[in-house]
Coordinates of C-alpha atoms in Angstrom, one line a residue:
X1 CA 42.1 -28.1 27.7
X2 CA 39.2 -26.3 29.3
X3 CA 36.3 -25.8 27.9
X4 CA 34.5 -22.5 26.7
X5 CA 32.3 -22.1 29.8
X6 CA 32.7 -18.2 28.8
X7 CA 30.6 -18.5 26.3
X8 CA 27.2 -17.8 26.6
X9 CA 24.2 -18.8 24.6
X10 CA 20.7 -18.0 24.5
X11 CA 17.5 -16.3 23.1
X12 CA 15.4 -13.5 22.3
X13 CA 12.4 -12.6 21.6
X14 CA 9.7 -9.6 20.4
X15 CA 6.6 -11.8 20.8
X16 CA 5.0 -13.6 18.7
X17 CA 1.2 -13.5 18.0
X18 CA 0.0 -16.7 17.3
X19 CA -2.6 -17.3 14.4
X20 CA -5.9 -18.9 16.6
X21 CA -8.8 -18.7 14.2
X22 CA -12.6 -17.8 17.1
X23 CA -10.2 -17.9 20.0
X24 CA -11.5 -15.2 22.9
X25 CA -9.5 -13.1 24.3
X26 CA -6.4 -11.1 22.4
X27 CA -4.3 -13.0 20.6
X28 CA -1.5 -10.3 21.4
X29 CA -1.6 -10.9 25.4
X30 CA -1.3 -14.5 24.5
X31 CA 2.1 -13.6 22.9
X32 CA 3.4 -11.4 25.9
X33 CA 1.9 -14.7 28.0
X34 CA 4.0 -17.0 25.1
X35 CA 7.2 -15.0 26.1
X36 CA 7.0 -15.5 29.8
X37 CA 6.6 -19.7 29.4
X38 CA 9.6 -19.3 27.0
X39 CA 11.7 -17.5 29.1
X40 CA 10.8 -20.7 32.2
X41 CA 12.1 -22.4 29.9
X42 CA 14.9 -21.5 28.7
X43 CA 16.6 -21.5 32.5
X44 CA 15.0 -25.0 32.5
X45 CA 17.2 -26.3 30.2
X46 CA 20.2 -24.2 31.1
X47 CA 20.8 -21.8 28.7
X48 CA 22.2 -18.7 29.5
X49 CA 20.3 -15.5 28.9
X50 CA 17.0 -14.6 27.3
X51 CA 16.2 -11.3 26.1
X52 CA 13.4 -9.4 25.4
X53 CA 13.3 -6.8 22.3
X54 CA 11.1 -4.0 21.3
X55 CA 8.3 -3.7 18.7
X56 CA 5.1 -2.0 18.1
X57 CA 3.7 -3.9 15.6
X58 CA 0.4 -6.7 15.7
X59 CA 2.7 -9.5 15.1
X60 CA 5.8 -8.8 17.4
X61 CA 3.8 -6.9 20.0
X62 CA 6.6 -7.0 22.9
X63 CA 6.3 -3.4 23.3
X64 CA 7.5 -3.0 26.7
X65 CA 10.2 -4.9 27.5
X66 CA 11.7 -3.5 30.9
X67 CA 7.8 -4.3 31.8
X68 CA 8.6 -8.0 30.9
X69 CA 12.1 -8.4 32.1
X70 CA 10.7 -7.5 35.7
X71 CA 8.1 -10.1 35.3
X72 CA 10.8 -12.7 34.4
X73 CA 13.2 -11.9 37.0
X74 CA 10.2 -12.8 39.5
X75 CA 9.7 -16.3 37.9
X76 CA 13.2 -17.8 37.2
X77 CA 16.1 -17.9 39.9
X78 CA 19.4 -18.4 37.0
X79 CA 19.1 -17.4 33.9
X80 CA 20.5 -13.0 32.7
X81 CA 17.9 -11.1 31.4
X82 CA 17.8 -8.2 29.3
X83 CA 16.8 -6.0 27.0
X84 CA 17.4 -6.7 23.3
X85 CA 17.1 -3.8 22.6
X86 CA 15.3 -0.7 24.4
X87 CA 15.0 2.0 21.6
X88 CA 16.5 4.3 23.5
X89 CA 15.9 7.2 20.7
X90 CA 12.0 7.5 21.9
X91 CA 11.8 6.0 25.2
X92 CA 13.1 8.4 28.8
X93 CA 16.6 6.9 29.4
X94 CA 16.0 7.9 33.4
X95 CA 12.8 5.6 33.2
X96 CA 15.0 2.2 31.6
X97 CA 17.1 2.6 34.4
X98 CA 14.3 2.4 37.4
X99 CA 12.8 0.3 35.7
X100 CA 15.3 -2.2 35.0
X101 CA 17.6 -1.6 38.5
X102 CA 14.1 -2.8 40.0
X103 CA 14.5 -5.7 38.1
X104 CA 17.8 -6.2 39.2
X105 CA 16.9 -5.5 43.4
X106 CA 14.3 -8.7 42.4
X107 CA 17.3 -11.0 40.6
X108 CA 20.7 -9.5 41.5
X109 CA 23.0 -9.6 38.9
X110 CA 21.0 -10.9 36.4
X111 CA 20.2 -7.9 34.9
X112 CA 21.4 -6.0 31.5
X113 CA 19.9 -3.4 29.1
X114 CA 20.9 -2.9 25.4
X115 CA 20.2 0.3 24.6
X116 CA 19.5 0.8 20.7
X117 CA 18.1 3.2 18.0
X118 CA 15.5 0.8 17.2
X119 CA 15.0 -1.4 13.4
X120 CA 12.3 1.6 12.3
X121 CA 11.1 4.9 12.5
X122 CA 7.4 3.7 13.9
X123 CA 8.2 4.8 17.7
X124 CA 8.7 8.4 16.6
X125 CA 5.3 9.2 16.0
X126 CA 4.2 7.0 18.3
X127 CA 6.0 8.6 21.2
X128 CA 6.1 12.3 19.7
X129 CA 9.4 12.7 18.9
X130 CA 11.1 14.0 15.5
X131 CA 12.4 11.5 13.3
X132 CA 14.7 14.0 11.9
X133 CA 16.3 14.4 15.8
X134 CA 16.9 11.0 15.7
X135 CA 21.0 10.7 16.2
X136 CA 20.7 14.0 18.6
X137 CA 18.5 12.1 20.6
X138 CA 20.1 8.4 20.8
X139 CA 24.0 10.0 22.0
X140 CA 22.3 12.4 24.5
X141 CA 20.4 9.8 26.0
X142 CA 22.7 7.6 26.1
X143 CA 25.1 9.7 28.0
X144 CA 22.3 10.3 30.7
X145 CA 21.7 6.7 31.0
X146 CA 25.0 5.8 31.6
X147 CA 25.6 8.6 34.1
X148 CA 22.5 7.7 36.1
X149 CA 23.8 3.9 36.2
X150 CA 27.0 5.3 37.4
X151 CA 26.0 7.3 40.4
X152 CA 22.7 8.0 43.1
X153 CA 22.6 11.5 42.0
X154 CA 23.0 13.2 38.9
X155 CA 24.2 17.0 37.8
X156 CA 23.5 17.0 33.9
X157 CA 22.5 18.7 31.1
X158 CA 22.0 17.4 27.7
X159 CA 20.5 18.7 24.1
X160 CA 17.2 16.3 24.8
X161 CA 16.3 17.8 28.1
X162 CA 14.4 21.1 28.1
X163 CA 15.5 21.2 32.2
X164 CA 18.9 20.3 33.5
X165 CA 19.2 17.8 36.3
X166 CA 20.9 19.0 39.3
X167 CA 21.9 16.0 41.9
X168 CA 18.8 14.7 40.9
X169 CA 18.2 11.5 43.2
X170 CA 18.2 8.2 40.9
X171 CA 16.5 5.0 42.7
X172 CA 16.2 2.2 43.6
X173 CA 20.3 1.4 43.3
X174 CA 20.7 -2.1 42.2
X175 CA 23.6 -4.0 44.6
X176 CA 25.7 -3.2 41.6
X177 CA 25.5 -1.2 38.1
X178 CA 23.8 -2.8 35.4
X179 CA 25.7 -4.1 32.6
X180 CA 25.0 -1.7 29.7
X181 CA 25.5 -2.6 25.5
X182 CA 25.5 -1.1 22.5
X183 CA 23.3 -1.7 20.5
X184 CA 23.9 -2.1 16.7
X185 CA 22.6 -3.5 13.3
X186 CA 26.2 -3.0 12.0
X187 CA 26.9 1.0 12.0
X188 CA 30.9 1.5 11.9
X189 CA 29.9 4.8 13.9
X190 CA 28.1 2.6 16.4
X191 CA 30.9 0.4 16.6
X192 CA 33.7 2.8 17.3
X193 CA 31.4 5.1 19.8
X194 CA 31.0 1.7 21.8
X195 CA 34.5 1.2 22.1
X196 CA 35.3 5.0 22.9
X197 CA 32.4 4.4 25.9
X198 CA 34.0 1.5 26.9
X199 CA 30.5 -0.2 26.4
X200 CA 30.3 -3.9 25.1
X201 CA 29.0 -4.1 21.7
X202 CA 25.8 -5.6 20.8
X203 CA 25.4 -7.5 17.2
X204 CA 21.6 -7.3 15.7
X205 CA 22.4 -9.5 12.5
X206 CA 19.9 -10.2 10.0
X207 CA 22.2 -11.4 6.8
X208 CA 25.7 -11.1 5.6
X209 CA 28.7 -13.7 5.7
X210 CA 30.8 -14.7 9.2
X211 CA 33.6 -13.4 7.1
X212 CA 31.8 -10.0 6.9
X213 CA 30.7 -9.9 10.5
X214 CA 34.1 -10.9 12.1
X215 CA 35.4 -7.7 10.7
X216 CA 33.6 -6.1 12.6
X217 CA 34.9 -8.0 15.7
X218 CA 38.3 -7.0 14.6
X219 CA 37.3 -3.4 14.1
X220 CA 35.6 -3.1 17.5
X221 CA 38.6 -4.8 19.3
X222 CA 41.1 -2.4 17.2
X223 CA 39.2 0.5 18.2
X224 CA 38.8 -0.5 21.9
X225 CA 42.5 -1.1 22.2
X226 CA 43.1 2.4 20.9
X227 CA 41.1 3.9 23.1
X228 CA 43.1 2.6 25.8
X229 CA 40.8 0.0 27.5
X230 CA 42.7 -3.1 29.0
X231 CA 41.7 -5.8 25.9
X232 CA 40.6 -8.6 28.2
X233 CA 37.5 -6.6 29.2
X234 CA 36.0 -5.5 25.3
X235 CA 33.0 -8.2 24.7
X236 CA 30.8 -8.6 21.7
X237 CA 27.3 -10.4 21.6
X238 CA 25.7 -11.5 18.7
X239 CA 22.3 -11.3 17.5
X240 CA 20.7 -13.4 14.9
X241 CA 18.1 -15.3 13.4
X242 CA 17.9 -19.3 13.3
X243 CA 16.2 -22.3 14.8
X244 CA 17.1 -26.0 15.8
X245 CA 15.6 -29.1 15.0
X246 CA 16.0 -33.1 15.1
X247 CA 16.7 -32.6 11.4
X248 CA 18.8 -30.4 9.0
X249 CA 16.4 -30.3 6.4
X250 CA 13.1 -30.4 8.2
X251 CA 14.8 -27.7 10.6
X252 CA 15.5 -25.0 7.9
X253 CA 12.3 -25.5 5.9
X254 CA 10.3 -25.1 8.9
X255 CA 12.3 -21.8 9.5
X256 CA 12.5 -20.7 5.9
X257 CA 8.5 -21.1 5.8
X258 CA 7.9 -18.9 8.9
X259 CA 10.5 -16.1 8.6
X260 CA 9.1 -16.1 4.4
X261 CA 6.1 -15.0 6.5
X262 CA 7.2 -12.6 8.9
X263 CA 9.0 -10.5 6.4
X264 CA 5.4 -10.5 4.6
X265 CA 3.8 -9.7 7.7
X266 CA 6.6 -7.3 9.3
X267 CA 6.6 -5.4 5.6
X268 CA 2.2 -4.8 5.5
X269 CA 2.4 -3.3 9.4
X270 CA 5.4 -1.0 8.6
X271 CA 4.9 -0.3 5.1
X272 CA 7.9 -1.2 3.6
X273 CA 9.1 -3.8 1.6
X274 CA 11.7 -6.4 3.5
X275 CA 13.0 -8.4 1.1
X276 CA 13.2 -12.3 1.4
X277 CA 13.9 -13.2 -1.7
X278 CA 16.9 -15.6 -2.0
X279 CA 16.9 -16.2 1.9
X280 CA 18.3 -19.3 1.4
X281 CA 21.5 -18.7 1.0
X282 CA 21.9 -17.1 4.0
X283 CA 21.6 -20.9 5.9
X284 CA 24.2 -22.4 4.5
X285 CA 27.3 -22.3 6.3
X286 CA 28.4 -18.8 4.8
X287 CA 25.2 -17.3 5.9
X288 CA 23.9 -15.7 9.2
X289 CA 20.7 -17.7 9.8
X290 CA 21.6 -20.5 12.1
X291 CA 18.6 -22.9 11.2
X292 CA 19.2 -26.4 11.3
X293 CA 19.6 -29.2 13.2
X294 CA 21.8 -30.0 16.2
X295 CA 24.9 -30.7 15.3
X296 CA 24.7 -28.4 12.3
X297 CA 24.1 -25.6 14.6
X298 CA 26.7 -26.7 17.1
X299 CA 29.3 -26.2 14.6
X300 CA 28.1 -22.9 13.2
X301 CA 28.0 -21.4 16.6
X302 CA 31.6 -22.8 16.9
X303 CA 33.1 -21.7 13.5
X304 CA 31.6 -18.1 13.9
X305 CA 33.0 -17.8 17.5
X306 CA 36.6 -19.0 16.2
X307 CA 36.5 -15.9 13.7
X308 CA 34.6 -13.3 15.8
X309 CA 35.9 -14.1 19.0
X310 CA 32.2 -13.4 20.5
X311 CA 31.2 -14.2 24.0
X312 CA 27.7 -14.8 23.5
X313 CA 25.5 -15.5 20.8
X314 CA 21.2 -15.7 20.8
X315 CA 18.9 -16.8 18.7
X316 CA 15.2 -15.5 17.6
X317 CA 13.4 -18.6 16.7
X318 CA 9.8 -17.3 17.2
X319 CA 8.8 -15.8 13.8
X320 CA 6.0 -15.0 11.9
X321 CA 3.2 -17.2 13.8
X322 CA 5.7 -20.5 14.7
X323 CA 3.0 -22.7 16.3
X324 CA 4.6 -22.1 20.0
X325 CA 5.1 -26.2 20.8
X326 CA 7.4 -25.5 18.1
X327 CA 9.1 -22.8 19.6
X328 CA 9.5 -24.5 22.9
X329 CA 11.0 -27.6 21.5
X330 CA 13.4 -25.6 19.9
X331 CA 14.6 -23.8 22.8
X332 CA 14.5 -27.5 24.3
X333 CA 17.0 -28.5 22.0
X334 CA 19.2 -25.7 22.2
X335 CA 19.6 -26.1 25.5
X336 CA 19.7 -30.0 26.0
X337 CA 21.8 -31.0 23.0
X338 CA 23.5 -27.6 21.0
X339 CA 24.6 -26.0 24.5
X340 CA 26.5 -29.0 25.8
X341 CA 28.6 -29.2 22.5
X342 CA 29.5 -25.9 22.8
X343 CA 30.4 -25.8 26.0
X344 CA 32.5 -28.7 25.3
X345 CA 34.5 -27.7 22.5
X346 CA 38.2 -27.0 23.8
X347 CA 38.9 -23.5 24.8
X348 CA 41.8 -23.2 22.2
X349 CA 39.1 -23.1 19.3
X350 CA 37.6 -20.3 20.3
X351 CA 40.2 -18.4 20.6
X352 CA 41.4 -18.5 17.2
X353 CA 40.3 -15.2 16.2
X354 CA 40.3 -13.0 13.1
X355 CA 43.0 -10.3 12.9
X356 CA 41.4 -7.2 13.3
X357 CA 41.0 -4.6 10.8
X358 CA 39.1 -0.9 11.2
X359 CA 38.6 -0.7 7.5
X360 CA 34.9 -1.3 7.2
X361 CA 32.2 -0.1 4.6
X362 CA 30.5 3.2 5.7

């Protein structure tokens, strides 16, 4: 049987400020810095797409990601890029596209953006936007965005735009459209609106079962079939945290002990309270954090795509301060000794997917 060279697997990442006690310079540009080396490599060791999230925060700095995807496609010649996600909500959706379609003139069809609401409110202020406007503002934009990735010049009008845009010029033109997601932490809305677009869906998971998640999968398939979209094209990627190491249990405490502190740190900068108590459960193999060590995570990957039916799956293994040697070995050994086991597997496991099922919790 062949094996499931479909499936893609990679990372992402929203930087990661590393803790350098009388070190000059700012620690945060050695995190956007961090990223770059990362992304090197990750097409180093052959995995298959990195991407490159948004936050605003001292900790995960990776505010501008189109910024950095541009600088990546520059210094790798293989590996898909994208965003993971652009908060669509508060950023210009006309803007994304430029700057991303100039990413993909510099690496052709490498390219993709994941278009999202965003994890928090913080870019509303920021940006001067109304948090209140905030579902108003994510469908309009994303109808603009997808109709200015569609075609050289646009006639629209939308409820975020105080002018309309009559065959406004768009460029540069990538040699071909960019690959647009979803983006999602879960939203059955989100979900069904990606499958009425026709857009691939986009899994940001931070907890919950595979049982839970492959629901979804069902539900997005289910919904993509009825709104008449041949089935062979709907895609889902998946989103999630976890980490790989020689060892199971060195692997997962290592993890434990810096996600532990980037919920700490993540909850201080935004105010609120993200709860980690209890995280442990979610590594075991009914969890969603895929920390562990090779073979461990080999499996996991495998037994979730069996039930979801996913076509790619990344990782974000650079949490709250991970020394970045760390970081890089882990990438190292996702690449070098997870990704060959996947690919490996026979075909016929991964496609033994969950029925689907549209009846999900609001």
């Amino acid at each position: 049987m062949a094996a499931t060279s479909s499936f893609e697997l990679g990372v992402y990442s929203f930087g990661n400020t590393p803790e350098v006690a009388g070190a000059s310079g700012s620690p945060t540009a050695q995190a956007i810095r961090n990223a770059l080396e990362a992304v090197r490599l990750a097409e180093e060791v052959g995995l298959d797409f990195f991407g490159l999230g948004e936050h605003h925060t001292p900790s995960m700095p990776l505010s501008a990601p189109t910024s950095l995807v541009n600088a990546a496609a520059a210094s790798t010649s293989r590996i898909k890029l994208g965003t993971a996600v652009s908060v669509l909500s508060t950023d210009d959706p006309i803007r994304i596209y430029q700057q991303m379609a100039t990413a993909a003139a510099i690496a052709p069809g490498r390219i993709e953006v994941v278009a999202g609401r965003g994890s928090s409110a913080i870019t509303f202020p920021l940006f001067d936007f109304e948090e209140r406007d905030y579902d108003m503002l994510f469908q309009s934009k994303l109808n603009l965005l997808m109709a200015v990735n569609d075609r050289e010049r646009v006639t629209w009008n939308g409820p975020h735009r105080r002018r309309p845009l009559a065959n406004a010029l768009v460029v540069p033109r990538p040699d071909q459209p960019l690959r647009l997601w979803l983006g999602s932490g879960g939203s059955p809305a989100s979900m069904q609106r990606a499958a009425e677009l026709g857009l691939p869906l986009f899994l940001g998971i931070l907890g919950g079962s595979p049982q839970h998640w492959a629901r979804y999968g069902g539900a997005y398939r289910e919904a993509w079939a009825q709104a008449g979209h041949p089935q062979h094209a709907a895609a889902i990627a998946v989103a999630v945290h976890g980490f790989v190491g020689e060892d199971d249990r060195a692997a997962k405490a290592t993890y434990l002990r810096h996600e532990g502190e980037m919920f700490r740190t993540v909850s201080a900068e935004m105010g609120r309270t993200l709860g980690s108590a209890g995280r442990e459960r979610d590594y075991g193999q009914d969890g969603m954090v895929f920390a562990g060590g090779v073979n461990e995570l080999a499996e996991r990957i495998l037994r979730l795509r069996e039930m979801m039916g996913h076509s790619r799956q990344i990782l974000q293994m650079d949490v709250g301060a991970m020394p970045h040697a760390t970081y890089l070995k882990a990438i190292e050994l996702l690449g070098t000794r997870v990704m060959p086991q996947v690919r490996e597997a026979p075909d016929g496991r991964a496609r033994q997917v969950s029925k689907p099922t549209i009846h999900l919790p609001e």
